[in-house]
Coordinates of C-alpha atoms and ligand atoms in Angstrom, one line a residue:
M576 CA -37.6 -8.5 -5.1
A577 CA -33.8 -8.2 -4.2
I578 CA -32.8 -4.6 -3.5
E579 CA -29.5 -5.3 -5.2
S580 CA -31.3 -5.6 -8.5
F581 CA -32.1 -2.0 -8.7
D582 CA -35.5 -2.5 -10.5
D583 CA -37.7 -1.3 -7.5
P584 CA -40.9 0.3 -9.1
T585 CA -41.0 2.8 -6.2
A586 CA -37.6 4.2 -7.4
D587 CA -37.9 7.7 -8.5
F588 CA -34.5 8.2 -10.3
I589 CA -32.6 6.3 -13.0
L590 CA -28.8 6.0 -13.4
R591 CA -27.8 4.8 -16.6
S592 CA -24.4 3.2 -16.9
S593 CA -22.2 2.9 -19.9
L594 CA -20.7 0.0 -21.7
P595 CA -23.3 -1.5 -21.7
A596 CA -26.0 1.0 -20.9
T597 CA -27.9 -0.5 -18.1
D598 CA -30.7 1.2 -16.0
F599 CA -30.4 1.5 -12.2
H600 CA -33.6 2.4 -10.6
V601 CA -32.7 4.2 -7.3
H602 CA -34.2 6.4 -4.7
R603 CA -33.2 10.2 -4.5
L604 CA -33.4 10.2 -0.8
L605 CA -30.7 7.6 -0.3
L606 CA -28.4 9.1 -3.0
S607 CA -28.9 12.5 -1.3
L608 CA -28.0 11.2 2.1
S609 CA -24.9 9.5 0.9
S610 CA -23.4 11.9 -1.4
P611 CA -23.2 15.8 -1.3
F612 CA -22.8 15.5 -5.1
F613 CA -26.0 13.8 -5.7
D614 CA -27.7 15.9 -3.0
Q615 CA -26.7 19.1 -4.9
M616 CA -27.5 17.8 -8.2
L617 CA -30.8 16.4 -7.1
S618 CA -31.9 19.4 -5.4
L619 CA -31.1 21.8 -8.3
P620 CA -33.8 21.4 -11.0
Q621 CA -37.2 20.9 -9.6
P622 CA -39.1 19.1 -12.0
S623 CA -42.3 20.5 -13.1
P624 CA -45.5 18.5 -12.4
K625 CA -45.7 17.4 -15.9
E626 CA -42.0 16.1 -15.6
L627 CA -42.8 14.2 -12.7
A628 CA -45.0 11.8 -14.5
R629 CA -41.7 10.2 -15.6
V630 CA -38.7 9.1 -13.7
P631 CA -35.6 11.2 -14.8
I632 CA -32.5 9.5 -16.1
V633 CA -28.9 10.7 -15.6
E634 CA -26.3 8.9 -17.8
V635 CA -22.9 8.1 -16.1
S636 CA -19.6 7.0 -17.6
E637 CA -19.4 4.0 -15.2
T638 CA -19.9 0.5 -16.2
P639 CA -22.6 -1.5 -14.8
Q640 CA -20.3 -3.6 -12.5
T641 CA -18.6 -0.4 -11.1
L642 CA -22.1 1.3 -10.6
Q643 CA -23.7 -1.7 -9.0
L644 CA -20.8 -1.9 -6.5
L645 CA -21.0 1.7 -5.5
L646 CA -24.8 1.7 -5.1
Q647 CA -24.4 -1.3 -2.8
F648 CA -22.4 1.0 -0.5
I649 CA -25.3 3.5 -0.5
Y650 CA -28.3 0.9 0.0
P651 CA -28.9 -0.9 3.2
V652 CA -27.4 -4.2 2.1
P653 CA -23.8 -5.6 3.2
N654 CA -20.9 -3.5 1.8
P655 CA -19.1 -5.4 -1.2
I656 CA -15.9 -6.8 -0.3
I657 CA -13.4 -6.3 -3.3
D658 CA -10.5 -8.3 -1.7
D659 CA -9.0 -9.9 -4.9
D660 CA -9.5 -7.4 -7.7
L661 CA -7.4 -4.3 -7.2
D662 CA -8.4 -3.0 -10.7
T663 CA -12.2 -3.0 -9.7
L664 CA -11.4 -1.6 -6.4
I665 CA -9.7 1.2 -7.8
L666 CA -12.6 1.9 -10.6
V667 CA -15.1 2.0 -7.7
L668 CA -13.0 4.2 -5.5
H669 CA -12.7 6.6 -8.5
A670 CA -16.3 6.8 -9.0
A671 CA -16.9 7.1 -5.3
I672 CA -14.6 10.0 -5.0
K673 CA -16.0 11.6 -8.1
Y674 CA -19.6 11.4 -6.8
D675 CA -18.4 12.1 -3.2
V676 CA -20.2 8.9 -2.0
L677 CA -19.1 9.2 1.6
P678 CA -20.0 5.7 2.9
A679 CA -18.1 4.2 -0.3
I680 CA -15.1 6.2 0.2
D681 CA -14.6 5.2 3.8
G682 CA -15.2 1.6 2.9
L683 CA -13.1 1.4 0.0
R684 CA -10.3 3.2 1.9
S685 CA -10.0 0.5 4.2
Q686 CA -10.2 -2.2 1.8
L687 CA -7.5 -0.6 -0.3
V688 CA -4.8 -1.1 2.6
S689 CA -5.8 -4.6 3.2
E690 CA -2.8 -6.7 4.1
H691 CA -3.4 -8.6 0.9
Y692 CA -3.2 -5.7 -1.4
L693 CA -0.3 -4.1 0.4
K694 CA 1.8 -7.2 0.2
Q695 CA 1.1 -7.8 -3.3
S696 CA 1.3 -4.2 -4.8
P697 CA 2.6 -1.7 -2.2
T698 CA 3.9 0.7 -4.8
R699 CA 0.5 0.6 -6.7
I700 CA -1.3 1.3 -3.5
Y701 CA 1.0 4.0 -2.8
A702 CA 0.4 5.6 -6.1
I703 CA -3.4 5.4 -5.8
A704 CA -3.5 6.8 -2.3
S705 CA -1.2 9.6 -3.5
R706 CA -3.4 10.4 -6.3
Y707 CA -6.5 10.8 -4.2
E708 CA -4.6 12.4 -1.5
L709 CA -5.3 9.7 1.0
E710 CA -2.4 10.6 3.3
E711 CA -2.8 7.8 6.0
E712 CA -3.1 5.1 3.4
A713 CA -0.1 6.6 1.4
K714 CA 1.9 6.5 4.6
L715 CA 0.9 2.9 5.3
A716 CA 1.8 1.8 1.8
S717 CA 5.0 3.6 1.7
K718 CA 6.2 1.4 4.6
H719 CA 5.3 -1.7 2.6
T720 CA 7.4 -0.5 -0.3
L721 CA 10.6 -0.8 1.8
G722 CA 10.7 -4.7 1.2
I723 CA 10.9 -4.1 -2.5
N724 CA 13.4 -2.4 -4.9
I725 CA 10.9 0.4 -6.2
L726 CA 13.0 1.1 -9.3
D727 CA 12.7 -2.7 -10.3
A728 CA 8.9 -2.8 -9.5
P729 CA 6.7 -3.1 -12.7
L730 CA 5.4 0.3 -14.1
S731 CA 1.9 0.7 -13.0
E732 CA -0.8 2.8 -14.8
E733 CA -1.4 4.7 -11.6
L734 CA 2.1 6.1 -11.7
R735 CA 0.9 8.4 -14.5
Y736 CA -1.4 10.1 -12.0
I737 CA 0.8 10.9 -9.1
S738 CA 2.8 13.9 -8.8
A739 CA 6.7 14.2 -8.8
F740 CA 6.4 15.3 -5.3
S741 CA 4.7 12.1 -4.1
Y742 CA 7.0 10.0 -6.0
H743 CA 10.1 12.0 -4.8
R744 CA 8.9 11.5 -1.2
L745 CA 8.8 7.7 -1.6
L746 CA 12.4 7.6 -3.2
A747 CA 13.7 10.0 -0.5
L748 CA 12.3 7.6 2.1
H749 CA 14.1 4.7 0.8
H750 CA 17.2 6.7 0.3
T751 CA 17.2 8.2 3.7
R752 CA 16.3 4.9 5.5
A753 CA 19.0 3.0 3.4
K754 CA 21.6 5.5 4.4
A755 CA 20.7 5.5 7.9
A756 CA 20.5 1.7 8.2
Q757 CA 24.0 1.4 6.6
G758 CA 25.4 3.9 9.2
L759 CA 24.0 1.5 11.8
L760 CA 26.2 -1.3 10.7
R761 CA 28.7 -1.0 13.3
L762 CA 30.5 -3.6 15.4
R763 CA 29.9 -3.7 19.2
D764 CA 33.3 -4.0 21.0
D765 CA 32.5 -7.2 22.8
V766 CA 31.9 -9.2 19.4
K767 CA 35.0 -11.3 18.7
C768 CA 35.9 -14.7 16.9
M769 CA 38.6 -16.8 18.7
E770 CA 40.2 -17.5 15.4
C771 CA 40.0 -14.8 12.8
D772 CA 39.8 -11.9 15.2
G773 CA 43.0 -9.6 15.0
T774 CA 44.3 -11.0 11.9
Y775 CA 44.5 -7.6 10.5
G776 CA 47.5 -6.4 12.6
A777 CA 47.2 -4.4 15.7
F778 CA 43.7 -3.0 14.5
S779 CA 40.8 -5.4 14.3
E780 CA 38.0 -4.7 12.0
G781 CA 36.2 -7.6 13.6
P782 CA 35.5 -11.1 12.9
K783 CA 35.6 -12.2 9.4
W784 CA 31.8 -13.3 9.4
W785 CA 31.0 -9.7 10.4
L786 CA 33.0 -8.1 7.5
D787 CA 31.0 -10.4 5.1
F788 CA 27.8 -9.7 6.7
R789 CA 28.4 -6.0 6.9
R790 CA 29.3 -5.7 3.2
R791 CA 26.3 -7.7 1.9
A792 CA 23.9 -6.2 4.3
A793 CA 25.0 -2.6 3.3
E794 CA 24.3 -3.7 -0.3
E795 CA 20.9 -5.3 0.5
L796 CA 19.9 -2.2 2.7
G797 CA 20.7 0.1 -0.2
V798 CA 18.0 -1.4 -2.4
R799 CA 15.6 -2.9 0.2
P800 CA 16.0 -0.8 3.5
T801 CA 14.2 -3.3 5.8
T802 CA 15.5 -5.9 8.1
E803 CA 13.4 -8.7 6.5
V804 CA 16.2 -10.3 4.5
V805 CA 19.3 -9.4 6.2
F806 CA 18.4 -10.8 9.5
G807 CA 17.0 -13.9 8.0
M808 CA 18.9 -17.1 8.9
E809 CA 19.7 -17.8 5.2
F810 CA 21.3 -14.4 4.8
L811 CA 23.2 -14.6 8.0
S812 CA 24.4 -18.1 7.7
Q813 CA 26.1 -17.2 4.3
S814 CA 28.6 -15.0 6.3
F815 CA 30.3 -18.1 7.8
Q816 CA 29.9 -20.5 5.0
Q817 CA 31.8 -18.1 2.7
V818 CA 34.5 -16.8 4.8
G819 CA 36.1 -20.2 5.8
C820 CA 36.9 -19.5 9.3
R821 CA 35.9 -22.6 11.7
K822 CA 35.0 -20.4 14.7
C823 CA 33.0 -17.8 13.0
P824 CA 29.7 -19.8 13.3
L825 CA 30.2 -19.8 17.1
S826 CA 31.1 -16.3 17.1
L827 CA 27.9 -15.3 15.2
L828 CA 25.8 -17.2 17.8
Q829 CA 27.4 -15.6 20.5
S830 CA 26.7 -12.3 18.9
W831 CA 23.0 -12.9 18.9
S832 CA 22.1 -10.0 21.3
F833 CA 24.2 -7.8 19.3
L834 CA 22.4 -8.7 16.1
E835 CA 19.0 -8.4 17.7
E836 CA 20.0 -5.1 18.9
L837 CA 21.1 -3.9 15.5
K838 CA 18.0 -5.3 14.0
R839 CA 15.8 -3.2 16.6
R840 CA 17.6 -0.1 15.8
I841 CA 17.1 -0.4 12.2
D842 CA 13.4 -1.3 12.8
E843 CA 13.1 1.9 14.7
L844 CA 14.2 4.1 11.7
P845 CA 11.5 6.3 10.2
A846 CA 9.5 4.0 8.0
T847 CA 6.9 6.1 6.2
V848 CA 6.7 9.1 3.9
Ligands
LIG979 ZN1 36.2 -16.2 12.6

């Protein structure tokens, strides 16, 4: 008999799921060892000898799927990997936290911040982590939100449950980092263009490509304060395609070390809440 089927006749306790009601025959000892919640619940009412004859049933509000996954973290079977269904992961995490199932909380916390989920739904992960006060996960997720315009991100159900404090912290991170990154967009003295430098009278603001790049980069960093887009070849090359100076492409290439330094300084700005 597979242990995952939860119909072991030696089980001494039944957890009954909702929607639909399904019985999971479980072992008190394993539940007690994994969860202070169950430990306390199971140690409270000592069944009388008469009651011992039947296995006690506790009804829970979780679905069979959620309960099954949660119990797999408790039993000596491989931990379930929920890597392509964030909704399910959230339900199981919620149950794990509700019942204080320590091995499940640990396993699910690390799955929550898998690369896949962070890339796909960073704002949602941030909201979930904030809701459950998972500080490390919230920090990691906040970093991944930098590449998206959070005010444009789709509304997620999880936002209902996070505090204004947590949301404000995220907006403040974006705002502060955007301002700081924009402040770093300053030209180094040695960056020149042989053709268009000095066309602004005695005072040169820099080559045309730079003026165009600075304007567009400031705008882009204002909504996505990360270097991913602005230092991409596509974004950079627009700056000499649009300004119409023959020598600007050469100037830009010769300024590569300046651009790399600029990118590094922006990357070094605080990136988490
Ligand atoms: Zn030029």
